[in-house]
XYZ file of N, CA and C in Angstrom:
777
model
N 235.738 -41.927 -84.555
C 234.626 -41.423 -83.748
C 233.324 -42.043 -84.256
N 232.540 -42.555 -83.330
C 231.281 -43.189 -83.704
C 230.150 -42.179 -83.653
N 229.385 -42.120 -84.729
C 228.247 -41.201 -84.775
C 227.079 -41.798 -83.996
N 226.520 -41.005 -83.116
C 225.369 -41.449 -82.331
C 224.095 -40.938 -82.978
N 223.200 -41.856 -83.289
C 221.937 -41.476 -83.910
C 220.839 -41.419 -82.853
N 220.036 -40.407 -82.941
C 218.904 -40.284 -82.024
C 217.618 -40.306 -82.822
N 216.597 -40.816 -82.209
C 215.290 -40.836 -82.857
C 214.319 -40.022 -82.039
N 213.389 -39.428 -82.707
C 212.376 -38.635 -82.013
C 211.082 -38.710 -82.798
N 210.004 -38.264 -82.164
C 208.710 -38.243 -82.846
C 208.768 -37.259 -83.998
N 207.980 -37.474 -85.040
C 207.932 -36.524 -86.147
C 207.610 -35.130 -85.648
N 208.127 -34.128 -86.348
C 207.919 -32.745 -85.923
C 206.447 -32.398 -85.814
N 205.603 -33.062 -86.617
C 204.175 -32.756 -86.621
C 203.407 -33.504 -85.542
N 204.071 -34.392 -84.778
C 203.363 -35.247 -83.824
C 203.006 -34.500 -82.548
N 202.343 -33.370 -82.706
C 201.993 -32.536 -81.555
C 200.782 -33.056 -80.805
N 200.086 -34.045 -81.360
C 198.933 -34.640 -80.687
C 199.207 -36.091 -80.293
N 200.475 -36.457 -80.230
C 200.838 -37.822 -79.850
C 200.264 -38.153 -78.479
N 199.645 -39.321 -78.383
C 199.056 -39.754 -77.127
C 197.636 -39.286 -76.908
N 197.140 -38.413 -77.778
C 195.771 -37.911 -77.653
C 194.810 -38.773 -78.476
N 193.562 -38.791 -78.040
C 192.511 -39.467 -78.793
C 191.511 -38.433 -79.289
N 190.959 -38.670 -80.468
C 190.025 -37.718 -81.074
C 188.836 -38.459 -81.661
N 187.642 -37.956 -81.391
C 186.405 -38.472 -81.968
C 185.868 -37.438 -82.945
N 185.663 -37.850 -84.191
C 185.250 -36.929 -85.249
C 183.948 -37.430 -85.852
N 182.883 -36.649 -85.722
C 181.610 -37.061 -86.320
C 181.560 -36.627 -87.785
N 180.894 -37.447 -88.597
C 180.928 -37.191 -90.038
C 182.345 -37.302 -90.561
N 183.114 -38.213 -89.958
C 184.549 -38.274 -90.223
C 184.961 -39.041 -91.457
N 184.003 -39.581 -92.206
C 184.352 -40.400 -93.365
C 184.384 -39.627 -94.673
N 184.007 -38.345 -94.641
C 184.002 -37.566 -95.883
C 184.110 -36.081 -95.570
N 184.393 -35.299 -96.605
C 184.381 -33.846 -96.491
C 185.306 -33.284 -95.430
N 184.816 -32.312 -94.683
C 185.612 -31.666 -93.641
C 186.026 -32.679 -92.582
N 185.119 -33.577 -92.220
C 185.438 -34.575 -91.202
C 186.594 -35.459 -91.606
N 186.617 -35.887 -92.860
C 187.713 -36.711 -93.364
C 189.021 -35.935 -93.323
N 188.992 -34.680 -93.754
C 190.202 -33.854 -93.715
C 190.704 -33.697 -92.283
N 189.788 -33.537 -91.333
C 190.176 -33.412 -89.924
C 190.779 -34.717 -89.411
N 190.161 -35.841 -89.775
C 190.681 -37.135 -89.339
C 192.106 -37.347 -89.845
N 192.337 -37.021 -91.104
C 193.680 -37.171 -91.672
C 194.684 -36.245 -90.990
N 194.286 -34.996 -90.755
C 195.195 -34.015 -90.167
C 195.556 -34.392 -88.738
N 194.575 -34.743 -87.938
C 194.851 -35.077 -86.544
C 195.646 -36.373 -86.432
N 195.346 -37.328 -87.307
C 196.120 -38.564 -87.321
C 197.574 -38.289 -87.686
N 197.788 -37.412 -88.668
C 199.153 -37.054 -89.076
C 199.920 -36.385 -87.946
N 199.194 -35.750 -87.030
C 199.838 -35.091 -85.902
C 199.928 -35.991 -84.674
N 199.602 -37.263 -84.844
C 199.853 -38.225 -83.784
C 198.654 -38.699 -83.004
N 197.479 -38.127 -83.240
C 196.289 -38.533 -82.488
C 195.756 -39.873 -82.994
N 195.164 -40.627 -82.097
C 194.416 -41.820 -82.472
C 192.972 -41.403 -82.698
N 192.479 -41.576 -83.911
C 191.173 -41.030 -84.269
C 190.099 -42.110 -84.287
N 188.908 -41.724 -83.867
C 187.709 -42.537 -84.047
C 186.828 -41.829 -85.060
N 186.536 -42.522 -86.148
C 185.745 -41.963 -87.240
C 184.289 -42.375 -87.039
N 183.454 -41.428 -86.656
C 182.029 -41.695 -86.460
C 181.270 -41.256 -87.706
N 180.487 -42.166 -88.271
C 179.793 -41.828 -89.507
C 178.603 -42.753 -89.707
N 177.597 -42.250 -90.400
C 176.430 -43.057 -90.751
C 176.801 -44.161 -91.733
N 177.771 -43.897 -92.596
C 178.223 -44.856 -93.598
C 179.279 -45.770 -92.975
N 178.855 -46.955 -92.565
C 179.748 -47.869 -91.852
C 180.938 -48.294 -92.701
N 180.695 -48.570 -93.986
C 181.780 -49.024 -94.851
C 182.854 -47.953 -94.994
N 182.431 -46.725 -95.267
C 183.403 -45.641 -95.407
C 184.135 -45.380 -94.102
N 183.406 -45.411 -92.994
C 184.033 -45.179 -91.691
C 185.125 -46.206 -91.432
N 184.842 -47.466 -91.744
C 185.836 -48.521 -91.550
C 187.038 -48.340 -92.457
N 186.788 -47.968 -93.708
C 187.895 -47.774 -94.650
C 188.810 -46.645 -94.197
N 188.213 -45.523 -93.781
C 189.017 -44.385 -93.329
C 189.775 -44.749 -92.062
N 189.089 -45.370 -91.115
C 189.731 -45.733 -89.851
C 190.907 -46.676 -90.080
N 190.718 -47.664 -90.941
C 191.802 -48.605 -91.220
C 192.988 -47.907 -91.864
N 192.716 -46.976 -92.760
C 193.809 -46.279 -93.444
C 194.608 -45.392 -92.492
N 193.975 -44.987 -91.391
C 194.635 -44.082 -90.444
C 195.077 -44.787 -89.166
N 194.846 -46.083 -89.097
C 195.194 -46.803 -87.877
C 194.321 -46.417 -86.704
N 193.086 -46.031 -87.006
C 192.169 -45.604 -85.954
C 191.019 -46.572 -85.763
N 189.917 -46.047 -85.262
C 188.732 -46.857 -84.996
C 187.539 -46.277 -85.749
N 186.560 -47.137 -86.004
C 185.333 -46.702 -86.673
C 184.157 -46.852 -85.719
N 183.232 -45.915 -85.826
C 181.986 -45.985 -85.058
C 180.846 -45.699 -86.024
N 180.128 -46.754 -86.414
C 178.972 -46.589 -87.297
C 177.788 -46.165 -86.439
N 177.271 -44.967 -86.679
C 176.247 -44.425 -85.791
C 175.331 -43.471 -86.548
N 174.056 -43.520 -86.225
C 173.084 -42.556 -86.735
C 172.897 -41.497 -85.661
N 173.543 -40.379 -85.817
C 173.521 -39.338 -84.796
C 172.200 -38.594 -84.738
N 171.334 -38.828 -85.720
C 170.006 -38.221 -85.643
C 169.078 -39.020 -84.725
N 169.492 -40.227 -84.352
C 168.747 -41.036 -83.384
C 169.195 -40.617 -81.988
N 168.757 -39.452 -81.578
C 169.294 -38.849 -80.357
C 168.895 -39.602 -79.093
N 167.781 -40.295 -79.120
C 167.378 -41.074 -77.945
C 168.440 -42.101 -77.592
N 169.064 -42.686 -78.614
C 170.090 -43.705 -78.397
C 171.385 -43.121 -77.844
N 171.536 -41.798 -77.909
C 172.764 -41.153 -77.437
C 172.674 -40.701 -75.985
N 171.489 -40.766 -75.403
C 171.280 -40.135 -74.103
C 172.057 -40.788 -72.967
N 172.309 -42.091 -73.049
C 172.997 -42.789 -71.963
C 174.460 -43.078 -72.285
N 174.978 -42.463 -73.333
C 176.368 -42.702 -73.720
C 177.349 -42.163 -72.687
N 178.468 -42.879 -72.548
C 179.626 -42.378 -71.823
C 180.823 -42.580 -72.742
N 181.456 -41.496 -73.154
C 182.530 -41.562 -74.141
C 183.837 -41.065 -73.550
N 184.925 -41.706 -73.942
C 186.248 -41.352 -73.427
C 187.117 -40.871 -74.585
N 187.323 -39.577 -74.672
C 188.180 -39.012 -75.719
C 188.756 -37.690 -75.245
N 189.927 -37.344 -75.743
C 190.553 -36.061 -75.393
C 190.016 -34.922 -76.242
N 189.651 -35.242 -77.479
C 189.232 -34.225 -78.453
C 187.920 -34.677 -79.083
N 186.925 -33.818 -79.061
C 185.651 -34.092 -79.728
C 185.444 -33.058 -80.823
N 185.228 -33.529 -82.032
C 184.952 -32.640 -83.156
C 183.541 -32.924 -83.650
N 182.635 -32.002 -83.365
C 181.250 -32.118 -83.815
C 181.145 -31.548 -85.226
N 181.074 -32.435 -86.194
C 181.133 -32.009 -87.593
C 179.943 -32.470 -88.429
N 179.291 -33.559 -88.059
C 178.247 -34.147 -88.903
C 177.136 -33.145 -89.197
N 176.667 -33.153 -90.435
C 175.606 -32.216 -90.788
C 174.967 -32.546 -92.120
N 173.785 -31.985 -92.325
C 173.075 -32.077 -93.598
C 172.510 -30.702 -93.912
N 171.982 -30.549 -95.098
C 171.418 -29.267 -95.508
C 170.110 -29.502 -96.261
N 169.145 -28.650 -96.019
C 167.912 -28.621 -96.795
C 167.638 -27.162 -97.142
N 167.252 -26.907 -98.369
C 167.037 -25.540 -98.836
C 165.591 -25.398 -99.297
N 164.845 -24.506 -98.639
C 163.444 -24.263 -99.006
C 162.952 -23.030 -98.272
N 161.975 -22.320 -98.826
C 161.371 -21.204 -98.097
C 160.691 -21.707 -96.822
N 160.603 -20.856 -95.815
C 160.016 -21.267 -94.541
C 158.613 -21.831 -94.726
N 157.795 -21.172 -95.553
C 156.407 -21.610 -95.677
C 156.259 -22.940 -96.407
N 157.361 -23.407 -97.017
C 157.339 -24.704 -97.691
C 158.253 -25.727 -97.012
N 158.900 -25.328 -95.927
C 159.905 -26.192 -95.300
C 159.225 -27.378 -94.614
N 159.690 -28.573 -94.950
C 159.135 -29.787 -94.365
C 159.474 -29.858 -92.872
N 158.485 -29.943 -91.993
C 158.761 -29.954 -90.558
C 159.684 -31.088 -90.114
N 159.566 -32.257 -90.739
C 160.441 -33.354 -90.345
C 161.884 -33.084 -90.768
N 162.081 -32.437 -91.906
C 163.437 -32.051 -92.310
C 164.018 -31.053 -91.315
N 163.184 -30.127 -90.848
C 163.615 -29.171 -89.820
C 164.079 -29.922 -88.569
N 163.244 -30.854 -88.107
C 163.573 -31.584 -86.883
C 164.829 -32.428 -87.059
N 164.996 -33.042 -88.231
C 166.194 -33.839 -88.502
C 167.449 -32.991 -88.373
N 167.449 -31.819 -88.995
C 168.620 -30.941 -88.950
C 168.933 -30.533 -87.519
N 167.920 -30.231 -86.740
C 168.157 -29.822 -85.357
C 168.609 -30.988 -84.484
N 168.082 -32.175 -84.733
C 168.563 -33.342 -83.978
C 170.028 -33.617 -84.286
N 170.366 -33.611 -85.561
C 171.716 -33.974 -85.981
C 172.740 -32.901 -85.645
N 172.370 -31.636 -85.779
C 173.355 -30.558 -85.734
C 173.321 -29.715 -84.463
N 172.360 -29.986 -83.568
C 172.321 -29.263 -82.298
C 172.114 -30.206 -81.117
N 171.082 -31.045 -81.190
C 170.831 -31.966 -80.081
C 171.939 -33.008 -79.962
N 172.374 -33.561 -81.090
C 173.450 -34.547 -81.068
C 174.757 -33.976 -80.511
N 175.224 -32.803 -80.942
C 176.415 -32.229 -80.309
C 176.261 -32.045 -78.798
N 175.086 -31.601 -78.356
C 174.844 -31.469 -76.917
C 175.037 -32.808 -76.209
N 174.451 -33.872 -76.765
C 174.530 -35.177 -76.118
C 175.945 -35.741 -76.149
N 176.681 -35.493 -77.218
C 178.065 -35.961 -77.285
C 178.951 -35.183 -76.319
N 178.758 -33.878 -76.249
C 179.504 -33.081 -75.269
C 179.194 -33.579 -73.862
N 177.934 -33.797 -73.596
C 177.496 -34.321 -72.297
C 178.174 -35.654 -71.978
N 178.382 -36.477 -73.003
C 178.966 -37.804 -72.812
C 180.473 -37.775 -72.590
N 181.158 -36.771 -73.146
C 182.624 -36.736 -73.021
C 183.113 -35.899 -71.846
N 182.303 -34.973 -71.362
C 182.785 -34.051 -70.329
C 183.220 -34.733 -69.033
N 182.506 -35.721 -68.502
C 182.972 -36.319 -67.245
C 184.403 -36.839 -67.320
N 184.749 -37.533 -68.401
C 186.115 -38.025 -68.557
C 187.118 -36.905 -68.728
N 186.748 -35.881 -69.502
C 187.633 -34.729 -69.673
C 187.860 -34.019 -68.347
N 186.798 -33.845 -67.576
C 186.928 -33.192 -66.274
C 187.841 -33.995 -65.354
N 187.698 -35.307 -65.385
C 188.514 -36.165 -64.532
C 189.995 -36.056 -64.883
N 190.289 -35.971 -66.180
C 191.685 -35.871 -66.619
C 192.224 -34.451 -66.543
N 191.332 -33.476 -66.443
C 191.759 -32.080 -66.420
C 192.188 -31.567 -67.777
N 191.645 -32.179 -68.824
C 192.024 -31.779 -70.187
C 190.923 -32.169 -71.164
N 190.648 -31.287 -72.105
C 189.718 -31.621 -73.178
C 189.660 -30.517 -74.210
N 189.387 -30.915 -75.434
C 189.212 -29.959 -76.524
C 187.913 -30.317 -77.258
N 186.968 -29.389 -77.256
C 185.719 -29.564 -77.987
C 185.698 -28.537 -79.109
N 185.590 -29.024 -80.322
C 185.636 -28.161 -81.504
C 184.375 -28.414 -82.315
N 183.575 -27.386 -82.441
C 182.287 -27.494 -83.117
C 182.375 -26.880 -84.506
N 182.123 -27.702 -85.526
C 182.110 -27.178 -86.887
C 180.803 -26.443 -87.095
N 180.869 -25.145 -86.912
C 179.721 -24.290 -87.145
C 179.782 -23.834 -88.595
N 179.560 -22.577 -88.839
C 179.489 -22.055 -90.202
C 179.412 -20.541 -90.118
N 179.697 -19.882 -91.220
C 179.380 -18.461 -91.275
C 177.888 -18.272 -91.014
N 177.101 -19.315 -91.295
C 175.665 -19.255 -91.026
C 175.337 -19.436 -89.545
N 176.345 -19.635 -88.721
C 176.151 -19.535 -87.284
C 176.229 -18.100 -86.810
N 176.698 -17.217 -87.702
C 176.871 -15.796 -87.386
C 176.048 -14.896 -88.298
N 175.698 -15.383 -89.470
C 174.935 -14.629 -90.451
C 173.772 -15.492 -90.945
N 172.820 -14.858 -91.589
C 171.677 -15.599 -92.137
C 171.642 -15.490 -93.653
N 171.048 -16.503 -94.273
C 170.761 -16.487 -95.704
C 169.348 -17.006 -95.899
N 168.651 -16.529 -96.926
C 167.295 -17.035 -97.159
C 167.292 -18.519 -97.504
N 166.162 -19.157 -97.214
C 165.880 -20.546 -97.574
C 166.629 -21.566 -96.717
N 167.295 -21.121 -95.652
C 168.082 -22.039 -94.816
C 167.693 -21.905 -93.345
N 166.407 -21.809 -93.085
C 165.957 -21.535 -91.720
C 166.408 -22.597 -90.726
N 166.343 -23.867 -91.094
C 166.727 -24.935 -90.167
C 168.233 -24.927 -89.917
N 169.004 -24.826 -90.983
C 170.467 -24.852 -90.868
C 170.970 -23.645 -90.083
N 170.492 -22.469 -90.428
C 170.945 -21.241 -89.769
C 170.586 -21.263 -88.286
N 169.381 -21.670 -87.960
C 168.981 -21.682 -86.555
C 169.729 -22.753 -85.766
N 169.996 -23.904 -86.379
C 170.773 -24.941 -85.700
C 172.200 -24.474 -85.433
N 172.811 -23.821 -86.413
C 174.181 -23.339 -86.227
C 174.243 -22.202 -85.207
N 173.238 -21.330 -85.189
C 173.207 -20.296 -84.155
C 173.080 -20.934 -82.771
N 172.288 -21.988 -82.675
C 172.174 -22.695 -81.405
C 173.477 -23.350 -80.994
N 174.203 -23.908 -81.964
C 175.495 -24.532 -81.685
C 176.492 -23.517 -81.141
N 176.437 -22.298 -81.654
C 177.308 -21.237 -81.147
C 177.054 -21.009 -79.650
N 175.787 -20.935 -79.277
C 175.460 -20.730 -77.871
C 175.888 -21.896 -77.005
N 175.650 -23.118 -77.480
C 176.065 -24.310 -76.751
C 177.572 -24.329 -76.536
N 178.321 -23.961 -77.564
C 179.780 -23.951 -77.476
C 180.268 -22.967 -76.421
N 179.650 -21.811 -76.364
C 180.058 -20.792 -75.389
C 179.741 -21.222 -73.961
N 178.567 -21.810 -73.749
C 178.231 -22.301 -72.410
C 179.201 -23.406 -71.992
N 179.531 -24.300 -72.914
C 180.495 -25.363 -72.634
C 181.847 -24.778 -72.247
N 182.249 -23.711 -72.931
C 183.523 -23.055 -72.616
C 183.523 -22.511 -71.195
N 182.440 -21.882 -70.789
C 182.368 -21.304 -69.450
C 182.355 -22.387 -68.377
N 181.623 -23.452 -68.610
C 181.558 -24.524 -67.621
C 182.851 -25.339 -67.570
N 183.507 -25.494 -68.715
C 184.676 -26.363 -68.772
C 185.984 -25.716 -68.393
N 186.016 -24.395 -68.314
C 187.280 -23.677 -68.124
C 188.050 -24.140 -66.895
N 187.386 -24.287 -65.773
C 188.083 -24.661 -64.537
C 188.562 -26.108 -64.557
N 188.126 -26.871 -65.556
C 188.514 -28.277 -65.667
C 189.532 -28.516 -66.780
N 190.049 -27.467 -67.387
C 191.020 -27.625 -68.462
C 190.414 -27.979 -69.803
N 189.119 -27.727 -69.955
C 188.419 -28.056 -71.201
C 188.095 -26.775 -71.960
N 188.470 -26.730 -73.215
C 188.120 -25.594 -74.069
C 187.027 -26.001 -75.050
N 186.277 -25.018 -75.507
C 185.217 -25.253 -76.491
C 185.176 -24.080 -77.451
N 185.285 -24.376 -78.724
C 185.311 -23.331 -79.744
C 184.541 -23.757 -80.982
N 184.142 -22.762 -81.763
C 183.510 -23.003 -83.060
C 184.455 -22.611 -84.188
N 184.372 -23.339 -85.272
C 185.044 -22.975 -86.515
C 183.940 -22.658 -87.519
N 184.066 -21.503 -88.172
C 182.976 -20.961 -88.986
C 183.408 -20.725 -90.430
N 183.451 -21.787 -91.233
C 183.824 -21.589 -92.634
C 182.665 -21.064 -93.469
N 183.026 -20.481 -94.605
C 182.028 -20.187 -95.623
C 181.733 -21.466 -96.385
N 181.439 -21.340 -97.659
C 181.150 -22.530 -98.459
C 182.432 -23.320 -98.699
N 182.401 -24.598 -98.330
C 183.561 -25.475 -98.430
C 183.342 -26.453 -99.579
N 184.408 -26.786 -100.261
C 184.316 -27.696 -101.405
C 184.061 -29.130 -100.911
N 182.810 -29.435 -100.634
C 182.409 -30.757 -100.148
C 181.161 -31.225 -100.890
N 180.812 -32.492 -100.677
C 179.597 -33.040 -101.291
C 178.359 -32.316 -100.783
N 178.394 -31.864 -99.524
C 177.257 -31.132 -98.961
C 176.967 -29.871 -99.761
N 178.014 -29.159 -100.140
C 177.852 -27.941 -100.936
C 177.458 -28.284 -102.366
N 178.072 -29.309 -102.931
C 177.743 -29.703 -104.305
C 176.254 -30.032 -104.443
N 175.697 -30.671 -103.413
C 174.286 -31.059 -103.463
C 173.350 -29.856 -103.412
N 173.849 -28.736 -102.905
C 173.010 -27.546 -102.806
C 172.832 -26.823 -104.141
N 173.746 -27.032 -105.055
C 173.792 -26.198 -106.252
C 172.499 -26.281 -107.060
N 172.003 -27.489 -107.290
C 170.763 -27.635 -108.068
C 169.581 -26.992 -107.349
N 169.512 -27.184 -106.024
C 168.413 -26.593 -105.254
C 168.467 -25.074 -105.290
N 169.669 -24.528 -105.140
C 169.828 -23.075 -105.166
C 169.486 -22.519 -106.546
N 169.879 -23.223 -107.588
C 169.577 -22.778 -108.955
C 168.070 -22.689 -109.166
N 167.359 -23.691 -108.689
C 165.901 -23.713 -108.837
C 165.250 -22.579 -108.050
N 165.689 -22.380 -106.814
C 165.096 -21.352 -105.962
C 165.343 -19.948 -106.491
N 166.532 -19.725 -107.062
C 166.899 -18.386 -107.518
C 166.641 -18.168 -109.007
N 166.230 -19.214 -109.711
C 165.919 -19.079 -111.122
C 167.122 -18.808 -111.994
N 168.256 -19.450 -111.660
C 169.472 -19.281 -112.460
C 170.025 -20.657 -112.826
N 171.002 -20.664 -113.720
C 171.621 -21.922 -114.126
C 172.521 -22.448 -113.008
N 172.617 -23.776 -112.851
C 173.493 -24.337 -111.824
C 174.928 -23.815 -111.899
N 175.424 -23.583 -113.113
C 176.800 -23.101 -113.272
C 177.013 -21.716 -112.674
N 175.929 -20.973 -112.467
C 176.039 -19.613 -111.935
C 175.941 -19.550 -110.413
N 175.559 -20.652 -109.783
C 175.261 -20.620 -108.349
C 176.480 -20.261 -107.508
N 177.622 -20.868 -107.786
C 178.805 -20.611 -106.957
C 179.172 -19.134 -106.981
N 179.256 -18.556 -108.179
C 179.671 -17.155 -108.301
C 178.602 -16.184 -107.814
N 177.347 -16.408 -108.203
C 176.303 -15.409 -107.959
C 175.588 -15.564 -106.618
N 175.658 -16.752 -106.026
C 174.969 -16.988 -104.761
C 175.966 -17.287 -103.644
N 176.787 -18.301 -103.837
C 177.639 -18.766 -102.750
C 178.776 -17.813 -102.416
N 179.329 -17.164 -103.422
C 180.499 -16.314 -103.186
C 180.187 -14.827 -103.254
N 178.934 -14.468 -103.341
C 178.605 -13.052 -103.529
C 179.035 -12.181 -102.356
N 179.009 -12.714 -101.123
C 179.374 -11.929 -99.946
C 180.854 -12.033 -99.593
N 181.541 -13.016 -100.127
C 182.948 -13.227 -99.783
C 183.850 -12.282 -100.565
N 184.880 -11.765 -99.897
C 185.863 -10.927 -100.579
C 186.836 -11.786 -101.384
N 187.167 -12.956 -100.853
C 188.019 -13.911 -101.560
C 187.101 -14.842 -102.350
N 187.172 -14.749 -103.657
C 186.183 -15.404 -104.520
C 186.568 -16.838 -104.868
N 186.551 -17.696 -103.870
C 186.735 -19.123 -104.102
C 186.144 -19.892 -102.928
N 185.910 -21.173 -103.143
C 185.444 -22.036 -102.074
C 186.585 -22.328 -101.099
N 186.228 -22.562 -99.859
C 187.204 -22.994 -98.859
C 187.520 -24.467 -99.112
N 188.780 -24.846 -98.938
C 189.160 -26.247 -99.087
C 189.050 -26.957 -97.733
N 188.602 -28.216 -97.707
C 188.479 -28.941 -96.440
C 189.769 -28.967 -95.631
N 190.898 -29.051 -96.319
C 192.183 -29.110 -95.626
C 192.498 -27.811 -94.889
N 191.994 -26.687 -95.402
C 192.188 -25.413 -94.711
C 191.432 -25.402 -93.388
N 190.216 -25.914 -93.419
C 189.429 -26.003 -92.188
C 190.116 -26.941 -91.202
N 190.602 -28.067 -91.689
C 191.252 -29.053 -90.824
C 192.487 -28.484 -90.140
N 193.211 -27.618 -90.814
C 194.401 -27.011 -90.204
C 194.032 -26.148 -89.009
N 192.938 -25.401 -89.126
C 192.478 -24.579 -88.007
C 191.971 -25.457 -86.868
N 191.227 -26.493 -87.202
C 190.741 -27.432 -86.191
C 191.909 -28.057 -85.439
N 192.933 -28.474 -86.168
C 194.087 -29.117 -85.541
C 194.800 -28.170 -84.586
N 194.895 -26.894 -84.937
C 195.523 -25.933 -84.024
C 194.708 -25.786 -82.746
N 193.392 -25.711 -82.870
C 192.546 -25.581 -81.682
C 192.643 -26.804 -80.780
N 193.040 -27.942 -81.339
C 193.184 -29.168 -80.554
C 194.495 -29.228 -79.782
N 195.420 -28.318 -80.067
C 196.749 -28.356 -79.464
C 196.738 -27.884 -78.010
N 197.757 -28.298 -77.274
C 197.967 -27.772 -75.923
C 198.154 -26.261 -75.958
N 198.826 -25.756 -76.988
C 199.160 -24.332 -77.050
C 197.944 -23.442 -77.255
N 196.794 -24.041 -77.551
C 195.562 -23.262 -77.719
C 194.723 -23.252 -76.440
N 195.361 -23.511 -75.315
C 194.637 -23.631 -74.058
C 193.955 -22.364 -73.584
N 194.383 -21.205 -74.044
C 193.740 -19.952 -73.651
C 192.659 -19.524 -74.640
N 192.450 -20.323 -75.651
C 191.425 -20.013 -76.653
C 190.179 -20.819 -76.317
N 189.137 -20.151 -75.869
C 187.895 -20.852 -75.558
C 186.711 -19.898 -75.650
N 185.572 -20.439 -76.014
C 184.379 -19.619 -76.196
C 184.421 -18.759 -77.442
N 185.327 -19.089 -78.362
C 185.543 -18.258 -79.552
C 184.870 -18.870 -80.779
N 184.720 -18.039 -81.791
C 184.202 -18.470 -83.092
C 185.174 -17.981 -84.156
N 185.840 -18.922 -84.814
C 186.889 -18.593 -85.775
C 186.346 -18.650 -87.198
N 186.218 -17.496 -87.820
C 185.708 -17.462 -89.188
C 186.797 -17.809 -90.198
N 186.393 -18.546 -91.212
C 187.243 -18.845 -92.371
C 186.339 -18.728 -93.589
N 185.920 -17.480 -93.840
C 184.849 -17.242 -94.803
C 185.233 -16.287 -95.920
N 186.530 -16.065 -96.105
C 186.963 -15.184 -97.183
C 186.498 -13.747 -97.030
N 186.226 -13.333 -95.803
C 185.817 -11.952 -95.558
C 184.315 -11.720 -95.533
N 183.526 -12.780 -95.697
C 182.066 -12.655 -95.705
C 181.563 -11.919 -94.466
N 181.992 -12.362 -93.285
C 181.464 -11.795 -92.041
C 182.081 -10.450 -91.695
N 183.021 -9.971 -92.515
C 183.591 -8.634 -92.291
C 182.637 -7.540 -92.752
N 181.629 -7.899 -93.519
C 180.693 -6.901 -94.054
C 179.716 -6.436 -92.979
């Protein structure tokens, strides 16, 4: 008797045939998302300000690189983009009291983290509507739902992103397009590492105390979120099986927002 062998796609290839655009995709949460979606079969485009890193990541994943300054929003206004999945992840942080907050830093954060997602969503929706399918996943934050001192620009931008995501969900529903936010607490990334010295100075404590006394004080689970944990949730929201999930905000904050 001859044994017949069959071949099939890997069990994880649930995004086979899909394309995904990930902003800030060369590091941190974006990199974890790019790796996760690629492992599940998606062809990823890594959009990042750092052209060299974007190319390296894209090559390692068999994807594409897009070197872009997303804070240059004027250049994004006439874009037309073709992708099945859009992950708005790029972001920066500035920490200062409102009365000392640099106005240009405020504007930069809002351009990058609110205006840019709007323009990218605007650019991908026509193609998604035409195909009758799309997944828009916005990397928000627990700070899209809660406030902390010294983060007026970041908190207000993330709150705005929450509203944008919900409006996108309502408009996209009849076209097969979902839009959701993912809301992690502090994630083990370079963005968080860079905050530690600033937070120590503002609160008058040693840098070694910042994670425990400032970053994790509201969380019930006393550790940082790992980028791969966020990527797993993002990947699920990108699936066909998440088609009834839209207009939602998924917290991954160790219980912070339960208070």
